[in-house]
Amino acid sequence: MSGNGKAPMVAVEGVKKVYRRDAEEVKVLDGLSLEVPEGDFVALMGPSGSGKTTLLNLIAGIDRPTAGKVVVAGTDVAQLGESELARWRSRNVGFIFQFYNLIPVLTAEENVALPLLLTSLSKKERRERALTALKVVGLAERSQHYPRQLSGGQEQRVAIARAIVADPKVLVADEPTGDLDSKSAEEILALMETLNRDFGKTIVMVTHDPRAAQRAHTQHHLEKGVLSL
Amino acid sequence: MKYLPYVLKHLRRNWIRTGSTVMAMAVCIFLFCTLQTIIAAVNYGLKSASASRLVTRHSVSLVYNMPLAYKERIAQIPGVKRVAISNWFGGVMGLPPDFTKFFANFAVEPEDYLAIYPEYVLSDAEKQAFFADRRGAIVGPELAKRFGWSVGSTVQLESTIPPYRIGRPFEFVISGIYQVDEVRYPGTDGRLFFFHHKYLEESTRNRAGAGTFSIEVNDPERAAAVGKAIDAYFENSDVRTKTETEAAFRAGFVSLAGNLALLLNGIGIAVTFTILLVTANTMSMAVRERRTEIAVLKTLGFGSELVMALILVEALILGVMGGGLGLVLGKAMIGVLPSLPLIGDVARAFPNLGLSPLIAATGFGIAVFLGLAAGLLPALQAYRARITDTLRTV
C-alpha cells in the first residue's frame, strides 16, 4: 500500500530478470522492488545497461519477469497469457518511444487512431477521439499530415496523442526527449506534465537527461539492476 | 473490414514492388490458364477419337494433298470398311477475312463421312437435303447459335489455302444442324462446318485432291495392322502415305506429339514455383522492413494472431489481384490466339478453345494459394517476433 492507503498504480516486488545469451546468463534486474502511486510522475535514471528500459518494459507488459511480481493497475501482468496481455496493454498502458515509431504510411490522425481499431468504436467515433487527442497535444491542424511532413517534436507529440487516445491509466516513456533538440524536448516535457497534472495520468519515464528527470515528482536511480534513491 | 484501409495503405507504400509482384503472379496465372486451356482443347479432341477409325495423310506433311484415286485403292485393302475424303478448307467469313469469326470447316464426302462419323446426328430429312444440294452444308449447334444460323441460311467463306482460292468466296446454304449426343459420343465438337467435297473439286477445277482419308475398319483391334497395310500399299508410289489412329492423328496434327500434358504441366509447375519464391521473397522483404512497426503494433495491444492475420490478408490481396489480372490476360490471349499469325493456324484447329470455368477457378485458386503460401513464413515470423527483441535490434 502507498502512503495514502490506496493500492499503488504500479507495484514491482522482488523482480528478477535474467537474459540468456548462449550458455551465459546476464542478470539485468536483481530482486528489484518499486511502488508508483496513482497520479505520480516518476523518472528512472541510470547508466546504460543498468536495467531502466527492462524495468519499463516489465511495467508496460511487453516483457515478463524471470521471478517476482509486477502489478499494474491492479493486474499481475506476469500471470496473463499472450493474448490477454496484449488486450490488457491496449486498455491500460500508453507507450511513448524515443524514436516516435509512427507508421509512415498513415497520417497523424490515422496513427493516433491506430489503438482504437482494437475497440468496438465506430469509424466516426475513432476519428473524433483521435482529433481530440491531437487537440490535447496541440496538433489538430496537422491531422492529415504524414510523419515525414512533421518535425521531430511534432512526431513525438503525435506519438503521445497515440499513447493517450485510448485513455490508459499509465503512460510509460522510454527516453521521450532523447532524439529531440532542447526546445522540442522542453515542449514534450511540458506536455507530459500537463497530462500528469490535468489528466491524472501516472507516468513512468526513463531518461538520461537530468533536466528531464527534474520535471518528475520522483526520481529513481538504477545501478546494475538495483534501485538506489 | 476496419483493418482493410491499413492493409491497403501498406500495399500502396511501395507500389512498384506491389505492382511487380502482382504482375509476376498474373504472368504465372496467365501461363497456367493458357497452357491448361490448350491441354484441355487437345484432350477434348482426343476424347472423341474412335478406336475404329484411321486417318491417312500425305507422308511428308498435311500441307500436301493426295490423289483422289487413292480412295478406291484404300477401300480394297482387307479390313477397311469405309473410306471418306476430308479436306481442311480453312475458310473465313468476311471481306477482308475476319479471323475473330473463325471456325473449323471441312470439305467431305457426305454419305461416307456421316456413315463413318455417327456422332454428327441428323434427321433423315436433313441428311437427304444435304446430300442433294451440292452447295449444302451442315453445321454444329453451337456454331449455328453463335452466328444465328438456321436451315436455309446462306454463308460465304473464302479459304486461306491458296489452291482453294478461286477469286471469290464459296457460297453455302445450311441444309441441317447436326445434334451432339454427349452421352453416347463424349467430346463431340458442336462447332464444325461440313460441306461437299465435290463442290470444292468443281470450284477449283479438280485442283483440290484429298487432304486426308477417314477410314473405318471392320475390327478395331486390327486397326494398327490395317494402317500398316495401307502405308505399305503406297510405299512405292510418288505420293506415300502415313496412316495413324484418329487419336494419334489429332495429337500429331498440331505437331504436339509426345507427352504434351507433361511438357506443358512441367512448364506450369516451374513457373509457379519460381513465382512462389519471388513472391515469398518480396513478402519477406516487405515484412522485414516493417519489423519496428510490427513491434509497435504489438506494443499498442495488437495480438500476435491479429498481426499475423494482417500480413496474411496483405499476401492474400496480392494473390487475388495477381489472379484476377492473370485471368483477364489469359482470357484475352485465348480469345486472340486464333487470329495471331502462325500460331493462329494451330489454334484454329481447336474450335472449342476457350477458358473454362474450371481452369479459371483453378488458376485463381493457385494465385490465392501462392499469395497465402508466400505470406505464411513472414506472417509466422511476425507472429513469433518478441517486442523487446525487435525494438532492441532496430
mmCIF file with all atom_site columns, N, CA, C and O in Angstrom, chain B residues 79-106:
data_model
loop_
_atom_site.group_PDB
_atom_site.id
_atom_site.type_symbol
_atom_site.label_atom_id
_atom_site.label_alt_id
_atom_site.label_comp_id
_atom_site.label_asym_id
_atom_site.label_entity_id
_atom_site.label_seq_id
_atom_site.pdbx_PDB_ins_code
_atom_site.Cartn_x
_atom_site.Cartn_y
_atom_site.Cartn_z
_atom_site.occupancy
_atom_site.B_iso_or_equiv
_atom_site.pdbx_formal_charge
_atom_site.auth_seq_id
_atom_site.auth_comp_id
_atom_site.auth_asym_id
_atom_site.auth_atom_id
_atom_site.pdbx_PDB_model_num
ATOM 1   N N  . GLY B 1 79  ? -9.890  -55.378 -94.376 1.00 0.00 ? 79  GLY B N  1
ATOM 2   C CA . GLY B 1 79  ? -10.070 -54.783 -93.038 1.00 0.00 ? 79  GLY B CA 1
ATOM 3   C C  . GLY B 1 79  ? -10.695 -53.409 -93.110 1.00 0.00 ? 79  GLY B C  1
ATOM 4   O O  . GLY B 1 79  ? -11.206 -52.905 -92.105 1.00 0.00 ? 79  GLY B O  1
ATOM 5   N N  . VAL B 1 80  ? -10.639 -52.776 -94.279 1.00 0.00 ? 80  VAL B N  1
ATOM 6   C CA . VAL B 1 80  ? -11.219 -51.434 -94.420 1.00 0.00 ? 80  VAL B CA 1
ATOM 7   C C  . VAL B 1 80  ? -12.722 -51.566 -94.701 1.00 0.00 ? 80  VAL B C  1
ATOM 8   O O  . VAL B 1 80  ? -13.125 -52.279 -95.614 1.00 0.00 ? 80  VAL B O  1
ATOM 9   N N  . LYS B 1 81  ? -13.513 -50.912 -93.914 1.00 0.00 ? 81  LYS B N  1
ATOM 10  C CA . LYS B 1 81  ? -14.972 -50.997 -94.085 1.00 0.00 ? 81  LYS B CA 1
ATOM 11  C C  . LYS B 1 81  ? -15.473 -49.863 -94.974 1.00 0.00 ? 81  LYS B C  1
ATOM 12  O O  . LYS B 1 81  ? -16.316 -50.052 -95.831 1.00 0.00 ? 81  LYS B O  1
ATOM 13  N N  . ARG B 1 82  ? -14.955 -48.660 -94.705 1.00 0.00 ? 82  ARG B N  1
ATOM 14  C CA . ARG B 1 82  ? -15.478 -47.489 -95.415 1.00 0.00 ? 82  ARG B CA 1
ATOM 15  C C  . ARG B 1 82  ? -14.396 -46.412 -95.473 1.00 0.00 ? 82  ARG B C  1
ATOM 16  O O  . ARG B 1 82  ? -13.586 -46.304 -94.548 1.00 0.00 ? 82  ARG B O  1
ATOM 17  N N  . VAL B 1 83  ? -14.404 -45.601 -96.521 1.00 0.00 ? 83  VAL B N  1
ATOM 18  C CA . VAL B 1 83  ? -13.417 -44.520 -96.678 1.00 0.00 ? 83  VAL B CA 1
ATOM 19  C C  . VAL B 1 83  ? -14.143 -43.238 -97.082 1.00 0.00 ? 83  VAL B C  1
ATOM 20  O O  . VAL B 1 83  ? -15.080 -43.301 -97.896 1.00 0.00 ? 83  VAL B O  1
ATOM 21  N N  . ALA B 1 84  ? -13.696 -42.122 -96.513 1.00 0.00 ? 84  ALA B N  1
ATOM 22  C CA . ALA B 1 84  ? -14.275 -40.827 -96.915 1.00 0.00 ? 84  ALA B CA 1
ATOM 23  C C  . ALA B 1 84  ? -13.166 -39.793 -97.034 1.00 0.00 ? 84  ALA B C  1
ATOM 24  O O  . ALA B 1 84  ? -12.264 -39.743 -96.191 1.00 0.00 ? 84  ALA B O  1
ATOM 25  N N  . ILE B 1 85  ? -13.256 -38.988 -98.084 1.00 0.00 ? 85  ILE B N  1
ATOM 26  C CA . ILE B 1 85  ? -12.274 -37.903 -98.248 1.00 0.00 ? 85  ILE B CA 1
ATOM 27  C C  . ILE B 1 85  ? -12.686 -36.736 -97.348 1.00 0.00 ? 85  ILE B C  1
ATOM 28  O O  . ILE B 1 85  ? -13.875 -36.437 -97.207 1.00 0.00 ? 85  ILE B O  1
ATOM 29  N N  . SER B 1 86  ? -11.680 -36.090 -96.784 1.00 0.00 ? 86  SER B N  1
ATOM 30  C CA . SER B 1 86  ? -11.950 -34.913 -95.937 1.00 0.00 ? 86  SER B CA 1
ATOM 31  C C  . SER B 1 86  ? -10.816 -33.908 -96.116 1.00 0.00 ? 86  SER B C  1
ATOM 32  O O  . SER B 1 86  ? -9.651  -34.263 -95.970 1.00 0.00 ? 86  SER B O  1
ATOM 33  N N  . ASN B 1 87  ? -11.167 -32.689 -96.472 1.00 0.00 ? 87  ASN B N  1
ATOM 34  C CA . ASN B 1 87  ? -10.136 -31.644 -96.643 1.00 0.00 ? 87  ASN B CA 1
ATOM 35  C C  . ASN B 1 87  ? -10.386 -30.483 -95.677 1.00 0.00 ? 87  ASN B C  1
ATOM 36  O O  . ASN B 1 87  ? -11.519 -30.000 -95.562 1.00 0.00 ? 87  ASN B O  1
ATOM 37  N N  . TRP B 1 88  ? -9.349  -30.073 -95.016 1.00 0.00 ? 88  TRP B N  1
ATOM 38  C CA . TRP B 1 88  ? -9.406  -28.844 -94.196 1.00 0.00 ? 88  TRP B CA 1
ATOM 39  C C  . TRP B 1 88  ? -9.494  -27.678 -95.158 1.00 0.00 ? 88  TRP B C  1
ATOM 40  O O  . TRP B 1 88  ? -8.603  -27.486 -95.981 1.00 0.00 ? 88  TRP B O  1
ATOM 41  N N  . PHE B 1 89  ? -10.578 -26.916 -95.075 1.00 0.00 ? 89  PHE B N  1
ATOM 42  C CA . PHE B 1 89  ? -10.810 -25.857 -96.053 1.00 0.00 ? 89  PHE B CA 1
ATOM 43  C C  . PHE B 1 89  ? -10.179 -24.531 -95.621 1.00 0.00 ? 89  PHE B C  1
ATOM 44  O O  . PHE B 1 89  ? -9.719  -23.754 -96.443 1.00 0.00 ? 89  PHE B O  1
ATOM 45  N N  . GLY B 1 90  ? -10.175 -24.297 -94.332 1.00 0.00 ? 90  GLY B N  1
ATOM 46  C CA . GLY B 1 90  ? -9.569  -23.053 -93.827 1.00 0.00 ? 90  GLY B CA 1
ATOM 47  C C  . GLY B 1 90  ? -10.334 -21.816 -94.268 1.00 0.00 ? 90  GLY B C  1
ATOM 48  O O  . GLY B 1 90  ? -9.747  -20.747 -94.469 1.00 0.00 ? 90  GLY B O  1
ATOM 49  N N  . GLY B 1 91  ? -11.634 -21.937 -94.413 1.00 0.00 ? 91  GLY B N  1
ATOM 50  C CA . GLY B 1 91  ? -12.434 -20.804 -94.871 1.00 0.00 ? 91  GLY B CA 1
ATOM 51  C C  . GLY B 1 91  ? -12.742 -19.812 -93.765 1.00 0.00 ? 91  GLY B C  1
ATOM 52  O O  . GLY B 1 91  ? -12.887 -20.185 -92.601 1.00 0.00 ? 91  GLY B O  1
ATOM 53  N N  . VAL B 1 92  ? -12.786 -18.534 -94.164 1.00 0.00 ? 92  VAL B N  1
ATOM 54  C CA . VAL B 1 92  ? -13.049 -17.470 -93.192 1.00 0.00 ? 92  VAL B CA 1
ATOM 55  C C  . VAL B 1 92  ? -14.146 -16.574 -93.754 1.00 0.00 ? 92  VAL B C  1
ATOM 56  O O  . VAL B 1 92  ? -14.198 -16.339 -94.958 1.00 0.00 ? 92  VAL B O  1
ATOM 57  N N  . MET B 1 93  ? -15.014 -16.105 -92.878 1.00 0.00 ? 93  MET B N  1
ATOM 58  C CA . MET B 1 93  ? -16.082 -15.200 -93.313 1.00 0.00 ? 93  MET B CA 1
ATOM 59  C C  . MET B 1 93  ? -15.539 -13.780 -93.419 1.00 0.00 ? 93  MET B C  1
ATOM 60  O O  . MET B 1 93  ? -14.563 -13.426 -92.774 1.00 0.00 ? 93  MET B O  1
ATOM 61  N N  . GLY B 1 94  ? -16.207 -12.985 -94.227 1.00 0.00 ? 94  GLY B N  1
ATOM 62  C CA . GLY B 1 94  ? -15.910 -11.550 -94.258 1.00 0.00 ? 94  GLY B CA 1
ATOM 63  C C  . GLY B 1 94  ? -14.892 -11.166 -95.315 1.00 0.00 ? 94  GLY B C  1
ATOM 64  O O  . GLY B 1 94  ? -14.054 -11.952 -95.729 1.00 0.00 ? 94  GLY B O  1
ATOM 65  N N  . LEU B 1 95  ? -15.003 -9.917  -95.757 1.00 0.00 ? 95  LEU B N  1
ATOM 66  C CA . LEU B 1 95  ? -14.037 -9.354  -96.697 1.00 0.00 ? 95  LEU B CA 1
ATOM 67  C C  . LEU B 1 95  ? -13.571 -8.015  -96.155 1.00 0.00 ? 95  LEU B C  1
ATOM 68  O O  . LEU B 1 95  ? -14.360 -7.078  -96.093 1.00 0.00 ? 95  LEU B O  1
ATOM 69  N N  . PRO B 1 96  ? -12.341 -7.852  -95.749 1.00 0.00 ? 96  PRO B N  1
ATOM 70  C CA . PRO B 1 96  ? -11.295 -8.864  -95.654 1.00 0.00 ? 96  PRO B CA 1
ATOM 71  C C  . PRO B 1 96  ? -11.655 -9.901  -94.590 1.00 0.00 ? 96  PRO B C  1
ATOM 72  O O  . PRO B 1 96  ? -12.543 -9.649  -93.765 1.00 0.00 ? 96  PRO B O  1
ATOM 73  N N  . PRO B 1 97  ? -10.946 -11.035 -94.570 1.00 0.00 ? 97  PRO B N  1
ATOM 74  C CA . PRO B 1 97  ? -11.284 -12.107 -93.625 1.00 0.00 ? 97  PRO B CA 1
ATOM 75  C C  . PRO B 1 97  ? -11.295 -11.626 -92.176 1.00 0.00 ? 97  PRO B C  1
ATOM 76  O O  . PRO B 1 97  ? -10.379 -10.929 -91.748 1.00 0.00 ? 97  PRO B O  1
ATOM 77  N N  . ASP B 1 98  ? -12.347 -11.985 -91.473 1.00 0.00 ? 98  ASP B N  1
ATOM 78  C CA . ASP B 1 98  ? -12.455 -11.620 -90.054 1.00 0.00 ? 98  ASP B CA 1
ATOM 79  C C  . ASP B 1 98  ? -12.141 -12.861 -89.206 1.00 0.00 ? 98  ASP B C  1
ATOM 80  O O  . ASP B 1 98  ? -12.991 -13.735 -89.017 1.00 0.00 ? 98  ASP B O  1
ATOM 81  N N  . PHE B 1 99  ? -10.889 -12.922 -88.713 1.00 0.00 ? 99  PHE B N  1
ATOM 82  C CA . PHE B 1 99  ? -10.449 -14.129 -88.006 1.00 0.00 ? 99  PHE B CA 1
ATOM 83  C C  . PHE B 1 99  ? -11.092 -14.283 -86.629 1.00 0.00 ? 99  PHE B C  1
ATOM 84  O O  . PHE B 1 99  ? -11.012 -15.346 -86.031 1.00 0.00 ? 99  PHE B O  1
ATOM 85  N N  . THR B 1 100 ? -11.696 -13.216 -86.146 1.00 0.00 ? 100 THR B N  1
ATOM 86  C CA . THR B 1 100 ? -12.387 -13.369 -84.853 1.00 0.00 ? 100 THR B CA 1
ATOM 87  C C  . THR B 1 100 ? -13.630 -14.248 -85.002 1.00 0.00 ? 100 THR B C  1
ATOM 88  O O  . THR B 1 100 ? -14.164 -14.742 -84.035 1.00 0.00 ? 100 THR B O  1
ATOM 89  N N  . LYS B 1 101 ? -14.087 -14.398 -86.272 1.00 0.00 ? 101 LYS B N  1
ATOM 90  C CA . LYS B 1 101 ? -15.278 -15.223 -86.511 1.00 0.00 ? 101 LYS B CA 1
ATOM 91  C C  . LYS B 1 101 ? -14.889 -16.592 -87.070 1.00 0.00 ? 101 LYS B C  1
ATOM 92  O O  . LYS B 1 101 ? -15.701 -17.248 -87.712 1.00 0.00 ? 101 LYS B O  1
ATOM 93  N N  . PHE B 1 102 ? -13.659 -16.962 -86.837 1.00 0.00 ? 102 PHE B N  1
ATOM 94  C CA . PHE B 1 102 ? -13.179 -18.200 -87.441 1.00 0.00 ? 102 PHE B CA 1
ATOM 95  C C  . PHE B 1 102 ? -13.830 -19.429 -86.801 1.00 0.00 ? 102 PHE B C  1
ATOM 96  O O  . PHE B 1 102 ? -14.130 -19.436 -85.607 1.00 0.00 ? 102 PHE B O  1
ATOM 97  N N  . PHE B 1 103 ? -14.027 -20.460 -87.621 1.00 0.00 ? 103 PHE B N  1
ATOM 98  C CA . PHE B 1 103 ? -14.474 -21.774 -87.126 1.00 0.00 ? 103 PHE B CA 1
ATOM 99  C C  . PHE B 1 103 ? -13.914 -22.822 -88.082 1.00 0.00 ? 103 PHE B C  1
ATOM 100 O O  . PHE B 1 103 ? -13.523 -22.507 -89.219 1.00 0.00 ? 103 PHE B O  1
ATOM 101 N N  . ALA B 1 104 ? -13.847 -24.051 -87.590 1.00 0.00 ? 104 ALA B N  1
ATOM 102 C CA . ALA B 1 104 ? -13.287 -25.119 -88.413 1.00 0.00 ? 104 ALA B CA 1
ATOM 103 C C  . ALA B 1 104 ? -14.277 -25.534 -89.482 1.00 0.00 ? 104 ALA B C  1
ATOM 104 O O  . ALA B 1 104 ? -15.461 -25.721 -89.186 1.00 0.00 ? 104 ALA B O  1
ATOM 105 N N  . ASN B 1 105 ? -13.793 -25.681 -90.716 1.00 0.00 ? 105 ASN B N  1
ATOM 106 C CA . ASN B 1 105 ? -14.693 -26.095 -91.797 1.00 0.00 ? 105 ASN B CA 1
ATOM 107 C C  . ASN B 1 105 ? -13.991 -27.100 -92.714 1.00 0.00 ? 105 ASN B C  1
ATOM 108 O O  . ASN B 1 105 ? -12.798 -26.957 -92.989 1.00 0.00 ? 105 ASN B O  1
ATOM 109 N N  . PHE B 1 106 ? -14.721 -28.092 -93.114 1.00 0.00 ? 106 PHE B N  1
ATOM 110 C CA . PHE B 1 106 ? -14.162 -29.201 -93.882 1.00 0.00 ? 106 PHE B CA 1
ATOM 111 C C  . PHE B 1 106 ? -15.011 -29.497 -95.111 1.00 0.00 ? 106 PHE B C  1
ATOM 112 O O  . PHE B 1 106 ? -16.241 -29.432 -95.043 1.00 0.00 ? 106 PHE B O  1
#
